[in-house]
CSV table of C-alpha atoms in Angstrom, one decimal:
chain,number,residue,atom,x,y,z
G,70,UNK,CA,269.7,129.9,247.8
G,71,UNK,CA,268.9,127.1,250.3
G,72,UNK,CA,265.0,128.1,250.1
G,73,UNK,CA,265.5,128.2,246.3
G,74,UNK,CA,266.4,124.1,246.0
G,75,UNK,CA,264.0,123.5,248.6
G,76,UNK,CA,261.1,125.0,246.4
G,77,UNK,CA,262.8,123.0,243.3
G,78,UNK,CA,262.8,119.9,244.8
G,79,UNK,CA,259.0,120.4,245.8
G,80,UNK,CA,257.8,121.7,242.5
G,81,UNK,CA,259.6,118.4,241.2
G,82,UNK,CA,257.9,116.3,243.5
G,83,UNK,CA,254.4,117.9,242.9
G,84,UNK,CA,254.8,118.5,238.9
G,85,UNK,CA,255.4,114.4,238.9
G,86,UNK,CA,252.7,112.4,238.0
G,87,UNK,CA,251.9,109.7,240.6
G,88,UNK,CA,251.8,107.2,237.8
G,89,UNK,CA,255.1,107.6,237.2
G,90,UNK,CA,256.3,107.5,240.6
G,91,UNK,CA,254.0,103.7,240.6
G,92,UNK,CA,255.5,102.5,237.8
G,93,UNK,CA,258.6,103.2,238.8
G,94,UNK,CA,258.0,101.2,242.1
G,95,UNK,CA,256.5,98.4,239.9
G,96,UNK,CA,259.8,98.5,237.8
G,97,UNK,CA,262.1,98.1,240.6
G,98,UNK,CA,260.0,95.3,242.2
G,99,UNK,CA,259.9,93.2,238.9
G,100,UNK,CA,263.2,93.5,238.7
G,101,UNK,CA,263.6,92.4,242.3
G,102,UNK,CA,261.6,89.7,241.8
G,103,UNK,CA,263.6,89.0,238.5
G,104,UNK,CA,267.1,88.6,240.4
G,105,UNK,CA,265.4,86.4,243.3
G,106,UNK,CA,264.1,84.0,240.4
G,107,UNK,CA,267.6,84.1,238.8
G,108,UNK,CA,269.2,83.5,242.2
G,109,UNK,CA,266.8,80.5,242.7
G,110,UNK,CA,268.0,79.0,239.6
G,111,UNK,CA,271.6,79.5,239.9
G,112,UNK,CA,271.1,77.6,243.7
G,113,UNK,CA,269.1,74.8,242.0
G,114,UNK,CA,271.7,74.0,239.0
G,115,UNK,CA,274.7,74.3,242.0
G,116,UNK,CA,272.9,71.9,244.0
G,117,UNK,CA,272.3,69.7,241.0
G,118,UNK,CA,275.8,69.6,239.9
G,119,UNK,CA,277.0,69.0,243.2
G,120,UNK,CA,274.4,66.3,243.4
G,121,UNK,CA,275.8,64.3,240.0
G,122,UNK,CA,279.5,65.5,240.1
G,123,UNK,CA,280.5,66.5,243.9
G,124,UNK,CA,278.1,63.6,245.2
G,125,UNK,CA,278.5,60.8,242.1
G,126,UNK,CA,281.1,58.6,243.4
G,127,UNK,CA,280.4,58.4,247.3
G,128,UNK,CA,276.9,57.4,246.1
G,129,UNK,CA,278.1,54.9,243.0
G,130,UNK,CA,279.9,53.6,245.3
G,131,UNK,CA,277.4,52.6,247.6
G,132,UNK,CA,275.5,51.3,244.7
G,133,UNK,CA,277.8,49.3,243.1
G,134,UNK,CA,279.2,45.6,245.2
G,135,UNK,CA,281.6,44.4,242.3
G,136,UNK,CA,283.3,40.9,242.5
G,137,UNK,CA,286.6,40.8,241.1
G,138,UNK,CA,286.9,37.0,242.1
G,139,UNK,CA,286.6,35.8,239.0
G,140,UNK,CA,284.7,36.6,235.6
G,141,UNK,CA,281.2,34.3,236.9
G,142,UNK,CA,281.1,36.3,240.1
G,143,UNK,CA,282.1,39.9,238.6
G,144,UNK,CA,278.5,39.2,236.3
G,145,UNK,CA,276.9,38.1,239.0
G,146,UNK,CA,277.9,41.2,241.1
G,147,UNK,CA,276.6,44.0,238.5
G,148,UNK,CA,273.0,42.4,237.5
G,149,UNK,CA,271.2,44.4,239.6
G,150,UNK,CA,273.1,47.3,238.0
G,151,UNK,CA,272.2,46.2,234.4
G,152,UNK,CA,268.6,45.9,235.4
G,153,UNK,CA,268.8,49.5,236.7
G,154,UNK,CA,270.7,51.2,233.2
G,155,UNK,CA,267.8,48.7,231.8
G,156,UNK,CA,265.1,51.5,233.6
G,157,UNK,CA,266.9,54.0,232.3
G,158,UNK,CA,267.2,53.2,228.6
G,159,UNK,CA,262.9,51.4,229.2
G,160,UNK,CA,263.1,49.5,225.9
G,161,UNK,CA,259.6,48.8,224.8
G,162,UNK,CA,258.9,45.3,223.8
G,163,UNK,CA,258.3,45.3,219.8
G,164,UNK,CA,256.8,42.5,218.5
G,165,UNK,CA,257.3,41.2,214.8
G,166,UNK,CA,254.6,41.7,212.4
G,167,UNK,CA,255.4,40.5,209.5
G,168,UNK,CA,258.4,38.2,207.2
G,169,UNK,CA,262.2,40.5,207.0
G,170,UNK,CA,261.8,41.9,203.4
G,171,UNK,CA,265.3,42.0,201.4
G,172,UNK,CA,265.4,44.6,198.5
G,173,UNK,CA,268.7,45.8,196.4
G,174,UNK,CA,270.1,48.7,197.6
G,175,UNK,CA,270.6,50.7,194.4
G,176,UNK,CA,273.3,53.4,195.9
G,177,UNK,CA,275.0,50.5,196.9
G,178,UNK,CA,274.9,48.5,193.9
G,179,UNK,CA,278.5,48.1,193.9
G,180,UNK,CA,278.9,45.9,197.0
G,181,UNK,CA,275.8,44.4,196.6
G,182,UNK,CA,274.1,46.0,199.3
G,183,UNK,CA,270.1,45.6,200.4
G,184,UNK,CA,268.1,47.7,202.0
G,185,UNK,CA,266.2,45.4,205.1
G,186,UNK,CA,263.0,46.1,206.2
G,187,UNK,CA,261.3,44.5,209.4
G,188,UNK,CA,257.4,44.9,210.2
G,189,UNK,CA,257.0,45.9,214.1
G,190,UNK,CA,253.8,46.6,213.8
G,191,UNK,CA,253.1,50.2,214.0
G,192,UNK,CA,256.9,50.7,213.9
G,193,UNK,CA,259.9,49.4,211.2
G,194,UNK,CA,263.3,48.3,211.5
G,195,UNK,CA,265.4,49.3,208.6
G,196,UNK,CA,269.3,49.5,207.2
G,197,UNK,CA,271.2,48.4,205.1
G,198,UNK,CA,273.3,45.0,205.2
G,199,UNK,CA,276.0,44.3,202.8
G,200,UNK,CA,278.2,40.7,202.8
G,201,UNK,CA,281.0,40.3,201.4
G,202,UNK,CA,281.2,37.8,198.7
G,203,UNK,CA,283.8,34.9,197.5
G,204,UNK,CA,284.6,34.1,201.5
G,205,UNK,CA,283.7,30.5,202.4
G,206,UNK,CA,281.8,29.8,205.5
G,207,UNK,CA,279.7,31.9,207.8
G,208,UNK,CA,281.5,35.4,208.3
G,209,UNK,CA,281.7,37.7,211.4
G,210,UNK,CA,279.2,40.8,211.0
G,211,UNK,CA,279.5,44.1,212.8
G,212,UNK,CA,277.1,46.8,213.2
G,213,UNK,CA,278.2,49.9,211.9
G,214,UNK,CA,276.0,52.5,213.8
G,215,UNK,CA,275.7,56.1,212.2
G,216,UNK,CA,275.9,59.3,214.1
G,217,UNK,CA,273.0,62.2,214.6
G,218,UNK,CA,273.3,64.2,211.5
G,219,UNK,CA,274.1,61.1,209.3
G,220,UNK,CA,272.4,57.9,207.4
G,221,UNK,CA,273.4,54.6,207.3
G,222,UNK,CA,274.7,55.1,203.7
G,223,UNK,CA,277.9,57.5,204.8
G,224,UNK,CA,278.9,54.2,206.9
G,225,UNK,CA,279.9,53.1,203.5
G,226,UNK,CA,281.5,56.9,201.8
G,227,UNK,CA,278.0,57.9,200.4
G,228,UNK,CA,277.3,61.8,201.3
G,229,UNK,CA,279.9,62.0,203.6
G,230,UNK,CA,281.5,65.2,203.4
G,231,UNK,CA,284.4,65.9,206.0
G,232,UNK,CA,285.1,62.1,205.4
G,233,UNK,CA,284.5,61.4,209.4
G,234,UNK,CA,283.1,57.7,208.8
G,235,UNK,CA,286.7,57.0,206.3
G,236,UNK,CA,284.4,54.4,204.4
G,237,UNK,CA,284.8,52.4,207.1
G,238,UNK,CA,281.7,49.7,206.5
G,239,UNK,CA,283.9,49.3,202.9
G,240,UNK,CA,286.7,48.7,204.5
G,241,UNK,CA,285.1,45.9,206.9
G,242,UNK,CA,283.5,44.3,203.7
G,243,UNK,CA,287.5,44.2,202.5
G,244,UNK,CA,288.4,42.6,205.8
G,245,UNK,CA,285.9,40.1,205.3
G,246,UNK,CA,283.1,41.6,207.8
G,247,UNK,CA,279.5,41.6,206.8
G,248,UNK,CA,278.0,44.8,207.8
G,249,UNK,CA,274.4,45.7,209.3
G,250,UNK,CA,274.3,49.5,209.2
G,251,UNK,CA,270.9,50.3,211.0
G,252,UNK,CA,268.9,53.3,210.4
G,253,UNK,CA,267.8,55.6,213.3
G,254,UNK,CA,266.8,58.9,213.2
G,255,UNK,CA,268.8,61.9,212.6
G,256,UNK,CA,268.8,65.3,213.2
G,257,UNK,CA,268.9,67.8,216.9
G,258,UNK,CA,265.2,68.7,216.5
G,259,UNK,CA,263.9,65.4,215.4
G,260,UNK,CA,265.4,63.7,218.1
G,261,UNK,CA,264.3,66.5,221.1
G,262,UNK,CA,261.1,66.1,219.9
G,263,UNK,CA,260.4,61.8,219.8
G,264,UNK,CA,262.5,62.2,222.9
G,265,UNK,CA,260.0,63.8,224.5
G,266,UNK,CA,257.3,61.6,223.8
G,267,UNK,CA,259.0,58.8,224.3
G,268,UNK,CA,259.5,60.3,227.7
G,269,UNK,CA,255.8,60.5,228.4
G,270,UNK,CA,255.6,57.0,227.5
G,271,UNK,CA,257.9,55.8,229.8
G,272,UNK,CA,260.7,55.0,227.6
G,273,UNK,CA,263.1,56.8,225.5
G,274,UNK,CA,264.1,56.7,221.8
G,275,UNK,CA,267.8,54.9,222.6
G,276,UNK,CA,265.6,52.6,224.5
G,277,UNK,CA,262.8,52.1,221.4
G,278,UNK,CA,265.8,51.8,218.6
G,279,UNK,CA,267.5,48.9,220.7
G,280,UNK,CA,264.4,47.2,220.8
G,281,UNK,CA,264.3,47.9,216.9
G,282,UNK,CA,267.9,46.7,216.5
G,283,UNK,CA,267.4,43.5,218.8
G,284,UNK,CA,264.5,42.4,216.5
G,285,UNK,CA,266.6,43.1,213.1
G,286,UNK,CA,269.6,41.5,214.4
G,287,UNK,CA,267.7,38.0,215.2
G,288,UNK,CA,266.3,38.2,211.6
G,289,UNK,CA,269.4,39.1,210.2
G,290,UNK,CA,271.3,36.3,211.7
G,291,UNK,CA,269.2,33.8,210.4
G,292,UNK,CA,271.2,34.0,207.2
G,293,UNK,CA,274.0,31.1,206.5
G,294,UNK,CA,276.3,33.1,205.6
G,295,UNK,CA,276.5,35.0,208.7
G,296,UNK,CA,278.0,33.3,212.1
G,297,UNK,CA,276.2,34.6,214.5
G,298,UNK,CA,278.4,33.7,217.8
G,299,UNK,CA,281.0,36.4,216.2
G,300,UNK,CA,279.1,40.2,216.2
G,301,UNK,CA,280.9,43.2,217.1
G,302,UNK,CA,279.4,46.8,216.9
G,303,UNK,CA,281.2,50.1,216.0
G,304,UNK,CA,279.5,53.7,216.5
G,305,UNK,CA,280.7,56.6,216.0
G,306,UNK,CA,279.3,59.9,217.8
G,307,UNK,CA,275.3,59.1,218.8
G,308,UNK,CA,276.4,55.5,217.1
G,309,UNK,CA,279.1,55.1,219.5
G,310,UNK,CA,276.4,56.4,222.4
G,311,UNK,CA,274.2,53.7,220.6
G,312,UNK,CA,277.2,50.6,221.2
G,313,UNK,CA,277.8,51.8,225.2
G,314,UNK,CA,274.4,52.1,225.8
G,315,UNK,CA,273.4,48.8,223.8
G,316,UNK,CA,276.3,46.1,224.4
G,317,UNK,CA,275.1,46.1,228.6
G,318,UNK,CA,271.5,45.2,227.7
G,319,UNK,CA,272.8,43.0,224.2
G,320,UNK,CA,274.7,40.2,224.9
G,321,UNK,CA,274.8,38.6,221.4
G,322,UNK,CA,277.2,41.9,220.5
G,323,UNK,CA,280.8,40.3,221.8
G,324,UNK,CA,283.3,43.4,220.9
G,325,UNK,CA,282.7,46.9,220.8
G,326,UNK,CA,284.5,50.1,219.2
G,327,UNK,CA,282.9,53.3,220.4
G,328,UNK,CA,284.3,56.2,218.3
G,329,UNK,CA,284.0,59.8,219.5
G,330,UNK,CA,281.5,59.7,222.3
G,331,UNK,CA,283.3,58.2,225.2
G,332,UNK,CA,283.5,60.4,227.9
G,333,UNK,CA,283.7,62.3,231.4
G,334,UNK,CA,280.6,62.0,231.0
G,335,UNK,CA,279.3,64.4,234.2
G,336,UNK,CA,281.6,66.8,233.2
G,337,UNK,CA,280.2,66.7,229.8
G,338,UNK,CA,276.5,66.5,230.6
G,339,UNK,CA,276.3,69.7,233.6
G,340,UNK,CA,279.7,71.6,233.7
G,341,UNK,CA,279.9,74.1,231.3
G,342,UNK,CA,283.6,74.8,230.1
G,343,UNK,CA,285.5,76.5,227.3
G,344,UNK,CA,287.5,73.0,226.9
G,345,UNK,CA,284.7,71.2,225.4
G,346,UNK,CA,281.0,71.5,224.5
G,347,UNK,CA,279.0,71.0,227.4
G,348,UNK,CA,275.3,69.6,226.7
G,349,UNK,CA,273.6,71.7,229.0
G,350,UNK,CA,274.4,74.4,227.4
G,351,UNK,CA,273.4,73.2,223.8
G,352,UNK,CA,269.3,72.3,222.6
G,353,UNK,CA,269.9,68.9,222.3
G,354,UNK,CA,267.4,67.9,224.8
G,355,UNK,CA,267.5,64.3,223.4
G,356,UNK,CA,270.5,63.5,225.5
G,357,UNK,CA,269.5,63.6,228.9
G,358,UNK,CA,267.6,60.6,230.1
G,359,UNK,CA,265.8,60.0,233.4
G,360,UNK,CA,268.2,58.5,236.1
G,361,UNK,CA,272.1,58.7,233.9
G,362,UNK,CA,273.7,60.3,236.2
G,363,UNK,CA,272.4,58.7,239.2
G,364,UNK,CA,274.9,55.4,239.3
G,365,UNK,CA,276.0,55.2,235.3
G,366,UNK,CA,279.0,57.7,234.7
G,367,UNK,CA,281.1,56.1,231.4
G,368,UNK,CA,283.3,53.9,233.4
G,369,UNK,CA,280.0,52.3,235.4
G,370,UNK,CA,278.8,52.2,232.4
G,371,UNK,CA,281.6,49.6,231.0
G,372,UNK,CA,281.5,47.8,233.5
G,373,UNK,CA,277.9,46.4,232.2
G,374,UNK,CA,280.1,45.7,228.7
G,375,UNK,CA,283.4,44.2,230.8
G,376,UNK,CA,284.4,41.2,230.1
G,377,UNK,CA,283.9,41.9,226.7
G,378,UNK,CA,286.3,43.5,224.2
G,379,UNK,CA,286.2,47.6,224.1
G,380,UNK,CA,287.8,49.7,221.9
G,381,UNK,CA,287.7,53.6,222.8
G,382,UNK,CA,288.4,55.7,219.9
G,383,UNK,CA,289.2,59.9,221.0
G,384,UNK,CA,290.6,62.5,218.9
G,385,UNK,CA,292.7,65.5,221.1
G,386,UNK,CA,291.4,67.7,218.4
G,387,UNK,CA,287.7,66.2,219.1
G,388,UNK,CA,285.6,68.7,220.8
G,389,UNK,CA,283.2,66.7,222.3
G,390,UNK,CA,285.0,66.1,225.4
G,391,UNK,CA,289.0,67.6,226.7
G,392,UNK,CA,291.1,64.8,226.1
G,393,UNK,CA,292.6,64.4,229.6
G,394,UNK,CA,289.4,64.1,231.0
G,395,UNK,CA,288.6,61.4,228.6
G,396,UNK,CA,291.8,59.7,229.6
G,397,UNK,CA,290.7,59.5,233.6
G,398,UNK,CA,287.4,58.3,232.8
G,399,UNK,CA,289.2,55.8,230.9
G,400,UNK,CA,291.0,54.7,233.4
G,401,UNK,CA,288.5,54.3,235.4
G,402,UNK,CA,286.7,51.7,232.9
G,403,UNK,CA,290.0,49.9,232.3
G,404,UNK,CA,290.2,49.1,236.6
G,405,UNK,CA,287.3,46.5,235.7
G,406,UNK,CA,289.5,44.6,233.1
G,407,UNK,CA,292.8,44.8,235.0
G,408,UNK,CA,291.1,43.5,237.9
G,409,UNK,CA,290.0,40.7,236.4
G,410,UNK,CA,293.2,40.2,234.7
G,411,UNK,CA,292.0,40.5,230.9
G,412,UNK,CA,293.5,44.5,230.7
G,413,UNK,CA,294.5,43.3,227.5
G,414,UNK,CA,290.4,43.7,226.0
G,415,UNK,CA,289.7,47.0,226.9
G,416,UNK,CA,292.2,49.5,225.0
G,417,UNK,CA,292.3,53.8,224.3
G,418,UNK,CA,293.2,55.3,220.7
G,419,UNK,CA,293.7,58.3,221.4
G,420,UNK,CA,294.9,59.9,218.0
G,421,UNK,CA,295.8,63.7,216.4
G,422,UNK,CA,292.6,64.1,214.8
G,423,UNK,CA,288.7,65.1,215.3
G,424,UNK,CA,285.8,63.4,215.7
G,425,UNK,CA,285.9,60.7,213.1
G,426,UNK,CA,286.7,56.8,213.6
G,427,UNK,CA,290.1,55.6,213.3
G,428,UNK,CA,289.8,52.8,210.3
G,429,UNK,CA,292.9,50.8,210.8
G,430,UNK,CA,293.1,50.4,214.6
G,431,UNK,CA,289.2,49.6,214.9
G,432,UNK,CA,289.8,46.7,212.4
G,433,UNK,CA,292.8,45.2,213.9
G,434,UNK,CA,291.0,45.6,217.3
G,435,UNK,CA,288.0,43.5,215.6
G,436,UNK,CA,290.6,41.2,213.8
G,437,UNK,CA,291.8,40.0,217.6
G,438,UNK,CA,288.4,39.2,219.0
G,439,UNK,CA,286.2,38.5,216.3
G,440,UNK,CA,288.7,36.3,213.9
């Protein structure tokens, strides 16, 4: 019996090819080299996360020397941080090519609306900018910045199915607001791919549609009818990325209302969880930008807006971020304020519902500051 496995186990052996007995080897080492690669890359993303989340504070705060003294001294304390976001957003310098060119706005016949056009050079800045009519005197304007799958027309209820924007530019033009809704571009895959060239040219596309909105809003302004030492900005989701990311390097904006973007925003950007969606772990390569995460988590962030007026609009149902986390990272931004005794300008809505703005508490929030 013993002599008969003995002989099977040999005939096996000799009857199998010695190709196959390579390619199984070759197997087995590919998929040994397979697993060290994967191991690799699980070690690099731990390190990285504990790099911008473990590591973020300890190192922010050796970054950041904030004077709480008094409002001159706090702005004085976080320059060198607003030059550094500066590096990160890069903003190209645009120059004007040409006169602003003023057409009707057919869609928007029915407030008047025109579509604006600025020459800068190979580049355009463009939107659309209604003003209300029968007010006397220059009025306050606010720039009503669209999200990533949207156009500056759903600002004011035109193809905006879901109703996320709630009309709100109308609503503004009711309050007595003119409204500069710029146009950026929309769209994941648009966006990934300027992003990327915009990274090769040492700047990025935030930085480059700033630049764009800087050179509209000085043209704009130039109209009488517009008072130009009263601008506020409201965003909502890469429109309220837009207003943080703007109002530190745009000091002619005086109140902000950022509407479902506001965030923990390491959490958000590297730590994948079934709470919220996690950017890593979507294709929108567009949002990650050279050196965020380095010293400018959400509440840093603010404090390059602080003194100035912030409204923080965050739905529970809102799945961009989980709402307690939002809440800390909040409370974080508001320490700036209360330290400087002004707590009163920098205030949370956190309301029932998704990722939309919040009509009525955005315009009484721009009623205290801007009227």
């Amino acid at each position: 019996m013993i002599h008969n496995k003995i002989l099977g186990a040999f005939l096996v052996l000799f009857l199998t090819p010695v190709s196959g007995i390579i390619a199984e080897e070759q197997l087995s080492l590919k998929e040994s080299i397979d697993q060290r690669n994967e191991r690799y890359s699980d070690n690099l993303e731990a390190y990285f996360q504990n790099e911008m989340v473990s590591q973020y504070e300890k190192r922010a705060a050796d970054y950041w020397n904030r004077s709480y003294e008094s409002i001159e001294s706090f702005l004085a304390s976080v320059e060198e941080g607003r030059e550094g976001w500066r590096k990160v957003l890069s903003p190209p310098a645009l120059e004007v090519s040409g006169p602003l060119k003023k057409e009707a706005y057919e869609p928007l016949a029915d407030i008047h609306a025109e579509w604006v056009s600025l020459p800068l050079g190979f580049l355009k800045a463009e939107g659309v900018l209604a003003i209300p009519e029968g007010i006397d005197g220059p009025v306050p304007l606010v720039i009503a910045q669209h999200g990533i799958g949207s156009m500056p027309e759903r600002v004011f209820g035109l193809l905006d199915s879901g109703n996320p924007y709630h009309e709100y530019g109308r609503a503004l033009l009711k309050e007595g607001y003119a409204v500069l809704a710029p146009f950026n571009l929309r769209g994941v895959e648009p966006r990934n791919r300027i992003e990327r060239l915009a990274r090769l040219n040492g700047t990025s596309l935030p930085g480059l549609e700033l630049a764009r909105l800087q050179a509209l809003l000085t043209e704009v302004l130039k109209d009488p009818r517009i008072d130009e030492t009263r601008i506020g900005m409201w965003g909502i989701s890469l429109g309220g990325m837009a207003t943080m990311f703007w109002m530190p390097l745009e000091p002619r904006i005086k109140v902000g209302i950022v509407s479902a973007w506001f965030n923990h925003r390491r959490n958000k950007m590297v730590i994948p969880d079934e709470r919220y969606s996690c950017f890593l772990e979507t294709k929108e390569e567009h949002a990650f930008f050279q050196g965020w995460l380095t010293y400018f988590s959400d509440y840093d962030v603010v404090s390059l807006i602080c003194p100035r007026p912030l409204l923080i609009q965050h739905g529970k149902k809102d799945r961009i971020a989980w709402w307690p986390q939002v809440l800390e990272e909040f409370a974080q931004s508001k320490e700036h304020y209360t330290k400087l005794n002004i707590g009163e300008r920098i205030k949370m809505d956190l309301h029932e519902g998704g990722h939309e703005v919040q009509v009525v508490t955005g315009i009484q929030f721009l009623n205290r500051f801007l009227k």
